Amino acid sequence: MLTINDTALVIVDVQGKLAQIMDGRDTLFKNLETVVKGAKILEIPIIWVEQIPHKLGPTIPQISDHLHDHTPIAKNSFSCYLEPQFIEALAEAGCKNVVVVGIEAHICVYQTVRHLLEADYHVEVVADAVSSRHPTNKQVALQKMQQFGASLTTTEMLIFELQEVAEGERFKEILSVVK
């Protein structure tokens, strides 16, 4: 089970025009926003990454509008784990569990997950908060990530697993986010 004490969220490359052409875009954006809001309510570390932002553009507002207290890490490698600043941020978070969301599932998400697994992190991919331009690419990526040891979860499953109990102010905030 994931807990708020040892789990970090990694947001991968949900930027510009590329984000706009993802399969199931509207559902993807809604789920990404819910995951980010939930992570903020639960106060888990968030590591936000952008692929060559000067070319692909900024992160979509559904995410960036909730991350004014964070700065994205720029990268040009497909895997976030090949960016030293990402590795430093992950080490500073001090978490053994990493939850991954973003695009594209079969490229940057997949390669990041593979490297995280090789570095002995427990990785969970939020299946309804990742996408690719073509659904087959997402499907195969999820299968391969599972084959290599990643677990799959969903937006609501993740948030309620981290929340643990149906009580308190955080729970009330969570309920308002998942509606």
Short mmCIF file of N, CA, C and O in Angstrom, two decimals, residues 32-154:
data_model
loop_
_atom_site.label_atom_id
_atom_site.label_comp_id
_atom_site.label_asym_id
_atom_site.label_seq_id
_atom_site.Cartn_x
_atom_site.Cartn_y
_atom_site.Cartn_z
N LEU A 32 -5.50 14.08 -14.71
CA LEU A 32 -4.23 14.70 -14.32
C LEU A 32 -4.46 15.81 -13.30
O LEU A 32 -3.76 15.91 -12.30
N GLU A 33 -5.45 16.63 -13.56
CA GLU A 33 -5.77 17.71 -12.63
C GLU A 33 -6.19 17.14 -11.27
O GLU A 33 -5.76 17.65 -10.22
N THR A 34 -6.98 16.09 -11.28
CA THR A 34 -7.41 15.46 -10.03
C THR A 34 -6.21 14.89 -9.27
O THR A 34 -6.10 15.06 -8.04
N VAL A 35 -5.31 14.22 -9.96
CA VAL A 35 -4.12 13.66 -9.31
C VAL A 35 -3.28 14.78 -8.68
O VAL A 35 -2.84 14.66 -7.53
N VAL A 36 -3.07 15.86 -9.42
CA VAL A 36 -2.26 16.96 -8.90
C VAL A 36 -2.93 17.61 -7.69
O VAL A 36 -2.28 17.85 -6.66
N LYS A 37 -4.21 17.87 -7.79
CA LYS A 37 -4.92 18.45 -6.65
C LYS A 37 -4.86 17.51 -5.44
O LYS A 37 -4.64 17.96 -4.31
N GLY A 38 -5.07 16.22 -5.68
CA GLY A 38 -5.00 15.25 -4.59
C GLY A 38 -3.63 15.20 -3.95
O GLY A 38 -3.49 15.16 -2.72
N ALA A 39 -2.58 15.22 -4.77
CA ALA A 39 -1.21 15.19 -4.24
C ALA A 39 -0.93 16.42 -3.39
O ALA A 39 -0.27 16.34 -2.35
N LYS A 40 -1.44 17.55 -3.82
CA LYS A 40 -1.25 18.78 -3.04
C LYS A 40 -2.01 18.71 -1.71
O LYS A 40 -1.46 19.08 -0.68
N ILE A 41 -3.23 18.24 -1.73
CA ILE A 41 -4.00 18.11 -0.49
C ILE A 41 -3.29 17.16 0.47
O ILE A 41 -3.18 17.42 1.67
N LEU A 42 -2.77 16.06 -0.07
CA LEU A 42 -2.12 15.04 0.75
C LEU A 42 -0.67 15.39 1.08
O LEU A 42 -0.02 14.68 1.84
N GLU A 43 -0.19 16.47 0.48
CA GLU A 43 1.16 17.00 0.74
C GLU A 43 2.26 15.99 0.43
O GLU A 43 3.24 15.85 1.18
N ILE A 44 2.11 15.28 -0.70
CA ILE A 44 3.20 14.40 -1.12
C ILE A 44 4.11 15.19 -2.08
O ILE A 44 3.66 16.11 -2.76
N PRO A 45 5.38 14.83 -2.12
CA PRO A 45 6.30 15.53 -3.02
C PRO A 45 5.86 15.38 -4.48
O PRO A 45 5.43 14.31 -4.89
N ILE A 46 6.00 16.47 -5.22
CA ILE A 46 5.66 16.48 -6.64
C ILE A 46 6.92 16.87 -7.42
O ILE A 46 7.53 17.90 -7.14
N ILE A 47 7.27 16.04 -8.39
CA ILE A 47 8.39 16.34 -9.28
C ILE A 47 7.79 16.49 -10.68
O ILE A 47 7.20 15.57 -11.23
N TRP A 48 7.97 17.69 -11.23
CA TRP A 48 7.31 18.10 -12.47
C TRP A 48 8.38 18.27 -13.55
O TRP A 48 9.34 19.01 -13.36
N VAL A 49 8.21 17.55 -14.67
CA VAL A 49 9.24 17.53 -15.71
C VAL A 49 8.64 17.95 -17.05
O VAL A 49 7.49 17.61 -17.37
N GLU A 50 9.44 18.70 -17.81
CA GLU A 50 9.03 19.13 -19.15
C GLU A 50 10.10 18.74 -20.16
O GLU A 50 11.29 18.95 -19.94
N GLN A 51 9.65 18.19 -21.29
CA GLN A 51 10.53 17.82 -22.39
C GLN A 51 10.78 19.05 -23.27
O GLN A 51 9.81 19.68 -23.72
N ILE A 52 12.04 19.37 -23.48
CA ILE A 52 12.46 20.53 -24.28
C ILE A 52 11.38 21.62 -24.36
O ILE A 52 10.78 21.86 -25.41
N PRO A 53 11.11 22.29 -23.23
CA PRO A 53 9.99 23.25 -23.17
C PRO A 53 10.08 24.39 -24.18
O PRO A 53 9.05 24.89 -24.61
N HIS A 54 11.28 24.77 -24.59
CA HIS A 54 11.40 25.84 -25.57
C HIS A 54 10.87 25.41 -26.94
O HIS A 54 10.57 26.26 -27.78
N LYS A 55 10.72 24.10 -27.16
CA LYS A 55 10.16 23.61 -28.42
C LYS A 55 8.73 23.10 -28.27
O LYS A 55 7.89 23.36 -29.11
N LEU A 56 8.47 22.35 -27.19
CA LEU A 56 7.14 21.76 -27.02
C LEU A 56 6.16 22.68 -26.30
O LEU A 56 4.96 22.41 -26.29
N GLY A 57 6.67 23.73 -25.69
CA GLY A 57 5.79 24.65 -24.98
C GLY A 57 5.63 24.29 -23.52
O GLY A 57 6.16 23.29 -23.04
N PRO A 58 4.85 25.10 -22.81
CA PRO A 58 4.67 24.89 -21.38
C PRO A 58 3.66 23.78 -21.07
O PRO A 58 2.89 23.36 -21.93
N THR A 59 3.68 23.36 -19.83
CA THR A 59 2.71 22.39 -19.32
C THR A 59 1.31 22.99 -19.41
O THR A 59 1.12 24.19 -19.22
N ILE A 60 0.33 22.13 -19.67
CA ILE A 60 -1.05 22.59 -19.80
C ILE A 60 -1.51 23.27 -18.49
O ILE A 60 -1.08 22.89 -17.41
N PRO A 61 -2.37 24.27 -18.59
CA PRO A 61 -2.82 25.01 -17.41
C PRO A 61 -3.55 24.14 -16.39
O PRO A 61 -3.53 24.43 -15.19
N GLN A 62 -4.21 23.07 -16.83
CA GLN A 62 -4.91 22.19 -15.89
C GLN A 62 -3.96 21.62 -14.84
O GLN A 62 -4.38 21.23 -13.76
N ILE A 63 -2.68 21.58 -15.16
CA ILE A 63 -1.65 21.12 -14.21
C ILE A 63 -0.90 22.32 -13.64
O ILE A 63 -0.81 22.49 -12.43
N SER A 64 -0.34 23.13 -14.52
CA SER A 64 0.54 24.21 -14.06
C SER A 64 -0.15 25.22 -13.16
O SER A 64 0.49 25.78 -12.25
N ASP A 65 -1.44 25.43 -13.35
CA ASP A 65 -2.17 26.38 -12.50
C ASP A 65 -2.18 25.96 -11.03
O ASP A 65 -2.41 26.78 -10.15
N HIS A 66 -1.93 24.69 -10.77
CA HIS A 66 -1.93 24.18 -9.39
C HIS A 66 -0.52 24.02 -8.83
O HIS A 66 -0.35 23.54 -7.70
N LEU A 67 0.49 24.40 -9.61
CA LEU A 67 1.87 24.16 -9.19
C LEU A 67 2.70 25.44 -9.12
O LEU A 67 3.89 25.43 -9.43
N HIS A 68 2.09 26.52 -8.69
CA HIS A 68 2.81 27.79 -8.60
C HIS A 68 3.99 27.73 -7.63
O HIS A 68 4.93 28.51 -7.75
N ASP A 69 3.94 26.81 -6.69
CA ASP A 69 5.02 26.67 -5.72
C ASP A 69 6.06 25.64 -6.16
O ASP A 69 6.93 25.25 -5.39
N HIS A 70 5.99 25.18 -7.43
CA HIS A 70 6.94 24.23 -7.99
C HIS A 70 7.56 24.81 -9.26
O HIS A 70 6.96 25.66 -9.91
N THR A 71 8.72 24.30 -9.60
CA THR A 71 9.38 24.69 -10.85
C THR A 71 9.61 23.43 -11.66
O THR A 71 10.15 22.45 -11.14
N PRO A 72 9.23 23.44 -12.94
CA PRO A 72 9.46 22.24 -13.75
C PRO A 72 10.95 22.02 -14.02
O PRO A 72 11.72 22.98 -14.12
N ILE A 73 11.31 20.77 -14.15
CA ILE A 73 12.67 20.39 -14.52
C ILE A 73 12.67 20.16 -16.02
O ILE A 73 11.91 19.34 -16.53
N ALA A 74 13.52 20.89 -16.72
CA ALA A 74 13.62 20.73 -18.17
C ALA A 74 14.55 19.56 -18.50
O ALA A 74 15.53 19.32 -17.79
N LYS A 75 14.20 18.84 -19.56
CA LYS A 75 15.04 17.72 -20.00
C LYS A 75 15.00 17.62 -21.52
O LYS A 75 14.09 18.16 -22.16
N ASN A 76 15.98 16.93 -22.08
CA ASN A 76 15.91 16.62 -23.50
C ASN A 76 15.99 15.12 -23.75
O ASN A 76 15.76 14.66 -24.85
N SER A 77 16.28 14.34 -22.71
CA SER A 77 16.25 12.88 -22.82
C SER A 77 14.79 12.43 -22.70
O SER A 77 13.97 13.12 -22.10
N PHE A 78 14.48 11.28 -23.25
CA PHE A 78 13.12 10.77 -23.10
C PHE A 78 12.85 10.39 -21.64
O PHE A 78 11.83 10.72 -21.09
N SER A 79 13.80 9.69 -21.03
CA SER A 79 13.64 9.30 -19.63
C SER A 79 13.98 10.45 -18.70
O SER A 79 15.04 11.07 -18.83
N CYS A 80 13.10 10.70 -17.75
CA CYS A 80 13.39 11.72 -16.73
C CYS A 80 14.64 11.34 -15.94
O CYS A 80 15.39 12.21 -15.49
N TYR A 81 14.86 10.05 -15.79
CA TYR A 81 15.96 9.56 -14.94
C TYR A 81 17.34 9.84 -15.53
O TYR A 81 18.35 9.71 -14.85
N LEU A 82 17.40 10.26 -16.76
CA LEU A 82 18.70 10.63 -17.36
C LEU A 82 19.04 12.10 -17.11
O LEU A 82 20.11 12.56 -17.50
N GLU A 83 18.15 12.81 -16.44
CA GLU A 83 18.37 14.22 -16.10
C GLU A 83 18.84 14.31 -14.65
O GLU A 83 18.10 13.96 -13.73
N PRO A 84 20.08 14.76 -14.42
CA PRO A 84 20.62 14.82 -13.05
C PRO A 84 19.74 15.59 -12.06
O PRO A 84 19.61 15.19 -10.90
N GLN A 85 19.12 16.67 -12.51
CA GLN A 85 18.26 17.45 -11.62
C GLN A 85 17.05 16.63 -11.16
O GLN A 85 16.58 16.77 -10.03
N PHE A 86 16.56 15.76 -12.01
CA PHE A 86 15.45 14.86 -11.64
C PHE A 86 15.90 13.90 -10.55
O PHE A 86 15.21 13.69 -9.55
N ILE A 87 17.07 13.29 -10.75
CA ILE A 87 17.59 12.33 -9.77
C ILE A 87 17.80 13.03 -8.42
O ILE A 87 17.47 12.47 -7.37
N GLU A 88 18.30 14.25 -8.44
CA GLU A 88 18.48 15.02 -7.20
C GLU A 88 17.13 15.29 -6.52
O GLU A 88 17.00 15.12 -5.30
N ALA A 89 16.14 15.69 -7.30
CA ALA A 89 14.81 15.98 -6.73
C ALA A 89 14.20 14.72 -6.13
O ALA A 89 13.59 14.76 -5.05
N LEU A 90 14.39 13.60 -6.78
CA LEU A 90 13.88 12.33 -6.28
C LEU A 90 14.58 11.95 -4.97
O LEU A 90 13.93 11.52 -4.01
N ALA A 91 15.88 12.14 -4.92
CA ALA A 91 16.64 11.84 -3.70
C ALA A 91 16.18 12.75 -2.56
O ALA A 91 16.01 12.30 -1.42
N GLU A 92 15.97 14.03 -2.85
CA GLU A 92 15.51 14.97 -1.82
C GLU A 92 14.13 14.59 -1.30
O GLU A 92 13.83 14.79 -0.13
N ALA A 93 13.29 14.03 -2.15
CA ALA A 93 11.96 13.61 -1.72
C ALA A 93 12.05 12.46 -0.72
O ALA A 93 11.18 12.32 0.14
N GLY A 94 13.08 11.65 -0.84
CA GLY A 94 13.30 10.56 0.10
C GLY A 94 12.22 9.49 0.09
O GLY A 94 11.94 8.87 1.11
N CYS A 95 11.61 9.26 -1.05
CA CYS A 95 10.51 8.31 -1.15
C CYS A 95 10.94 7.05 -1.88
O CYS A 95 11.70 7.11 -2.83
N LYS A 96 10.42 5.91 -1.41
CA LYS A 96 10.72 4.64 -2.10
C LYS A 96 9.67 4.31 -3.16
O LYS A 96 9.90 3.48 -4.02
N ASN A 97 8.50 4.96 -3.05
CA ASN A 97 7.42 4.73 -4.01
C ASN A 97 7.27 5.94 -4.92
O ASN A 97 7.23 7.08 -4.44
N VAL A 98 7.16 5.68 -6.21
CA VAL A 98 7.00 6.77 -7.18
C VAL A 98 5.77 6.49 -8.03
O VAL A 98 5.63 5.40 -8.60
N VAL A 99 4.88 7.47 -8.07
CA VAL A 99 3.68 7.40 -8.89
C VAL A 99 3.93 8.26 -10.13
O VAL A 99 4.37 9.40 -10.01
N VAL A 100 3.66 7.69 -11.30
CA VAL A 100 3.98 8.39 -12.55
C VAL A 100 2.71 8.64 -13.36
O VAL A 100 1.88 7.76 -13.53
N VAL A 101 2.60 9.89 -13.85
CA VAL A 101 1.53 10.31 -14.76
C VAL A 101 2.17 11.08 -15.91
O VAL A 101 3.29 11.57 -15.78
N GLY A 102 1.46 11.18 -17.04
CA GLY A 102 1.96 12.03 -18.11
C GLY A 102 1.88 11.41 -19.48
O GLY A 102 1.15 10.46 -19.73
N ILE A 103 2.68 11.99 -20.38
CA ILE A 103 2.67 11.57 -21.79
C ILE A 103 4.10 11.48 -22.32
O ILE A 103 5.01 12.03 -21.72
N GLU A 104 4.32 10.87 -23.41
CA GLU A 104 3.51 9.83 -23.95
C GLU A 104 3.85 8.52 -23.25
O GLU A 104 5.01 8.26 -22.93
N ALA A 105 2.82 7.70 -23.05
CA ALA A 105 2.97 6.47 -22.27
C ALA A 105 4.06 5.56 -22.82
O ALA A 105 4.81 4.96 -22.06
N HIS A 106 4.18 5.48 -24.13
CA HIS A 106 5.10 4.53 -24.75
C HIS A 106 6.51 5.10 -24.97
O HIS A 106 7.40 4.37 -25.43
N ILE A 107 6.72 6.35 -24.64
CA ILE A 107 8.04 6.94 -24.85
C ILE A 107 8.59 7.43 -23.51
O ILE A 107 9.28 6.70 -22.81
N CYS A 108 8.28 8.66 -23.15
CA CYS A 108 8.88 9.25 -21.95
C CYS A 108 8.41 8.59 -20.65
O CYS A 108 9.21 8.36 -19.75
N VAL A 109 7.13 8.27 -20.56
CA VAL A 109 6.64 7.60 -19.36
C VAL A 109 7.29 6.22 -19.25
O VAL A 109 7.85 5.85 -18.21
N TYR A 110 7.23 5.45 -20.32
CA TYR A 110 7.80 4.10 -20.33
C TYR A 110 9.29 4.11 -19.96
O TYR A 110 9.72 3.35 -19.08
N GLN A 111 10.07 4.95 -20.60
CA GLN A 111 11.51 4.95 -20.34
C GLN A 111 11.83 5.41 -18.92
O GLN A 111 12.72 4.88 -18.26
N THR A 112 11.07 6.38 -18.42
CA THR A 112 11.25 6.84 -17.04
C THR A 112 10.93 5.71 -16.07
O THR A 112 11.70 5.45 -15.12
N VAL A 113 9.83 5.03 -16.29
CA VAL A 113 9.43 3.92 -15.41
C VAL A 113 10.49 2.82 -15.43
O VAL A 113 10.87 2.30 -14.37
N ARG A 114 10.98 2.46 -16.59
CA ARG A 114 12.03 1.43 -16.68
C ARG A 114 13.25 1.81 -15.85
O ARG A 114 13.79 0.99 -15.09
N HIS A 115 13.70 3.06 -15.98
CA HIS A 115 14.87 3.49 -15.21
C HIS A 115 14.59 3.53 -13.71
O HIS A 115 15.45 3.18 -12.90
N LEU A 116 13.41 3.97 -13.32
CA LEU A 116 13.05 3.99 -11.90
C LEU A 116 13.04 2.58 -11.32
O LEU A 116 13.53 2.34 -10.21
N LEU A 117 12.50 1.63 -12.07
CA LEU A 117 12.49 0.23 -11.62
C LEU A 117 13.91 -0.30 -11.50
O LEU A 117 14.24 -0.98 -10.52
N GLU A 118 14.75 0.01 -12.47
CA GLU A 118 16.15 -0.43 -12.43
C GLU A 118 16.89 0.18 -11.24
O GLU A 118 17.86 -0.40 -10.74
N ALA A 119 16.44 1.34 -10.78
CA ALA A 119 17.05 2.00 -9.62
C ALA A 119 16.38 1.56 -8.31
O ALA A 119 16.60 2.17 -7.26
N ASP A 120 15.57 0.51 -8.37
CA ASP A 120 14.93 -0.11 -7.20
C ASP A 120 13.85 0.73 -6.53
O ASP A 120 13.62 0.59 -5.33
N TYR A 121 13.17 1.55 -7.29
CA TYR A 121 11.98 2.22 -6.77
C TYR A 121 10.77 1.32 -7.02
O TYR A 121 10.76 0.56 -8.00
N HIS A 122 9.78 1.41 -6.15
CA HIS A 122 8.48 0.80 -6.43
C HIS A 122 7.72 1.83 -7.26
O HIS A 122 7.57 2.98 -6.83
N VAL A 123 7.27 1.45 -8.43
CA VAL A 123 6.64 2.39 -9.35
C VAL A 123 5.20 1.99 -9.62
O VAL A 123 4.91 0.83 -9.91
N GLU A 124 4.31 2.98 -9.51
CA GLU A 124 2.92 2.78 -9.89
C GLU A 124 2.58 3.80 -10.97
O GLU A 124 2.88 5.00 -10.83
N VAL A 125 2.00 3.32 -12.05
CA VAL A 125 1.60 4.16 -13.17
C VAL A 125 0.08 4.35 -13.07
O VAL A 125 -0.66 3.37 -12.96
N VAL A 126 -0.35 5.59 -13.13
CA VAL A 126 -1.78 5.90 -13.05
C VAL A 126 -2.34 5.72 -14.47
O VAL A 126 -2.21 6.60 -15.31
N ALA A 127 -2.96 4.56 -14.69
CA ALA A 127 -3.35 4.15 -16.05
C ALA A 127 -4.31 5.12 -16.73
O ALA A 127 -4.26 5.28 -17.95
N ASP A 128 -5.16 5.80 -15.95
CA ASP A 128 -6.08 6.74 -16.56
C ASP A 128 -5.55 8.18 -16.55
O ASP A 128 -6.27 9.12 -16.87
N ALA A 129 -4.28 8.34 -16.20
CA ALA A 129 -3.62 9.66 -16.22
C ALA A 129 -2.32 9.61 -17.01
O ALA A 129 -1.40 10.38 -16.78
N VAL A 130 -2.25 8.65 -17.93
CA VAL A 130 -1.18 8.59 -18.94
C VAL A 130 -1.87 8.38 -20.28
O VAL A 130 -2.98 7.84 -20.34
N SER A 131 -1.22 8.80 -21.35
CA SER A 131 -1.79 8.59 -22.67
C SER A 131 -0.70 8.66 -23.73
O SER A 131 0.44 9.04 -23.45
N SER A 132 -1.10 8.28 -24.92
CA SER A 132 -0.27 8.39 -26.12
C SER A 132 -1.20 8.90 -27.23
O SER A 132 -2.42 8.92 -27.08
N ARG A 133 -0.62 9.25 -28.36
CA ARG A 133 -1.44 9.70 -29.48
C ARG A 133 -2.34 8.58 -29.98
O ARG A 133 -3.46 8.83 -30.41
N HIS A 134 -1.84 7.34 -29.92
CA HIS A 134 -2.60 6.19 -30.41
C HIS A 134 -2.84 5.22 -29.25
O HIS A 134 -1.91 4.90 -28.51
N PRO A 135 -4.07 4.75 -29.07
CA PRO A 135 -4.39 3.89 -27.93
C PRO A 135 -3.57 2.60 -27.86
O PRO A 135 -3.25 2.12 -26.78
N THR A 136 -3.19 2.05 -29.01
CA THR A 136 -2.39 0.82 -29.00
C THR A 136 -1.04 1.07 -28.34
O THR A 136 -0.54 0.23 -27.59
N ASN A 137 -0.45 2.23 -28.59
CA ASN A 137 0.84 2.54 -27.96
C ASN A 137 0.71 2.59 -26.44
O ASN A 137 1.58 2.09 -25.72
N LYS A 138 -0.35 3.18 -25.94
CA LYS A 138 -0.58 3.23 -24.49
C LYS A 138 -0.77 1.82 -23.94
O LYS A 138 -0.18 1.46 -22.93
N GLN A 139 -1.60 1.04 -24.62
CA GLN A 139 -1.89 -0.32 -24.15
C GLN A 139 -0.61 -1.16 -24.06
O GLN A 139 -0.37 -1.82 -23.04
N VAL A 140 0.20 -1.13 -25.09
CA VAL A 140 1.44 -1.92 -25.09
C VAL A 140 2.41 -1.38 -24.04
O VAL A 140 3.07 -2.15 -23.33
N ALA A 141 2.47 -0.07 -23.90
CA ALA A 141 3.35 0.53 -22.89
C ALA A 141 2.96 0.07 -21.48
O ALA A 141 3.82 -0.31 -20.68
N LEU A 142 1.67 0.10 -21.17
CA LEU A 142 1.21 -0.35 -19.85
C LEU A 142 1.56 -1.82 -19.63
O LEU A 142 2.02 -2.21 -18.55
N GLN A 143 1.38 -2.64 -20.65
CA GLN A 143 1.73 -4.06 -20.54
C GLN A 143 3.21 -4.25 -20.28
O GLN A 143 3.60 -5.02 -19.40
N LYS A 144 4.04 -3.55 -21.05
CA LYS A 144 5.49 -3.69 -20.86
C LYS A 144 5.93 -3.19 -19.49
O LYS A 144 6.77 -3.80 -18.85
N MET A 145 5.37 -2.07 -19.05
CA MET A 145 5.75 -1.54 -17.73
C MET A 145 5.39 -2.55 -16.64
O MET A 145 6.17 -2.77 -15.71
N GLN A 146 4.23 -3.19 -16.76
CA GLN A 146 3.84 -4.22 -15.80
C GLN A 146 4.78 -5.41 -15.87
O GLN A 146 5.18 -5.95 -14.84
N GLN A 147 5.15 -5.82 -17.07
CA GLN A 147 6.07 -6.95 -17.23
C GLN A 147 7.39 -6.70 -16.52
O GLN A 147 8.00 -7.63 -15.99
N PHE A 148 7.82 -5.45 -16.50
CA PHE A 148 9.09 -5.12 -15.87
C PHE A 148 8.95 -4.81 -14.39
O PHE A 148 9.93 -4.50 -13.72
N GLY A 149 7.73 -4.86 -13.85
CA GLY A 149 7.56 -4.73 -12.41
C GLY A 149 6.78 -3.54 -11.91
O GLY A 149 6.60 -3.37 -10.70
N ALA A 150 6.31 -2.68 -12.80
CA ALA A 150 5.49 -1.55 -12.37
C ALA A 150 4.09 -2.04 -12.04
O ALA A 150 3.61 -3.02 -12.61
N SER A 151 3.44 -1.36 -11.13
CA SER A 151 2.04 -1.63 -10.81
C SER A 151 1.18 -0.57 -11.48
O SER A 151 1.64 0.55 -11.71
N LEU A 152 -0.06 -0.93 -11.76
CA LEU A 152 -1.00 0.04 -12.31
C LEU A 152 -2.00 0.43 -11.24
O LEU A 152 -2.35 -0.37 -10.37
N THR A 153 -2.44 1.66 -11.32
CA THR A 153 -3.47 2.17 -10.44
C THR A 153 -4.33 3.12 -11.27
O THR A 153 -4.09 3.31 -12.45
N THR A 154 -5.36 3.68 -10.63
CA THR A 154 -6.19 4.68 -11.30
C THR A 154 -6.20 5.93 -10.42
O THR A 154 -5.78 5.90 -9.26
#
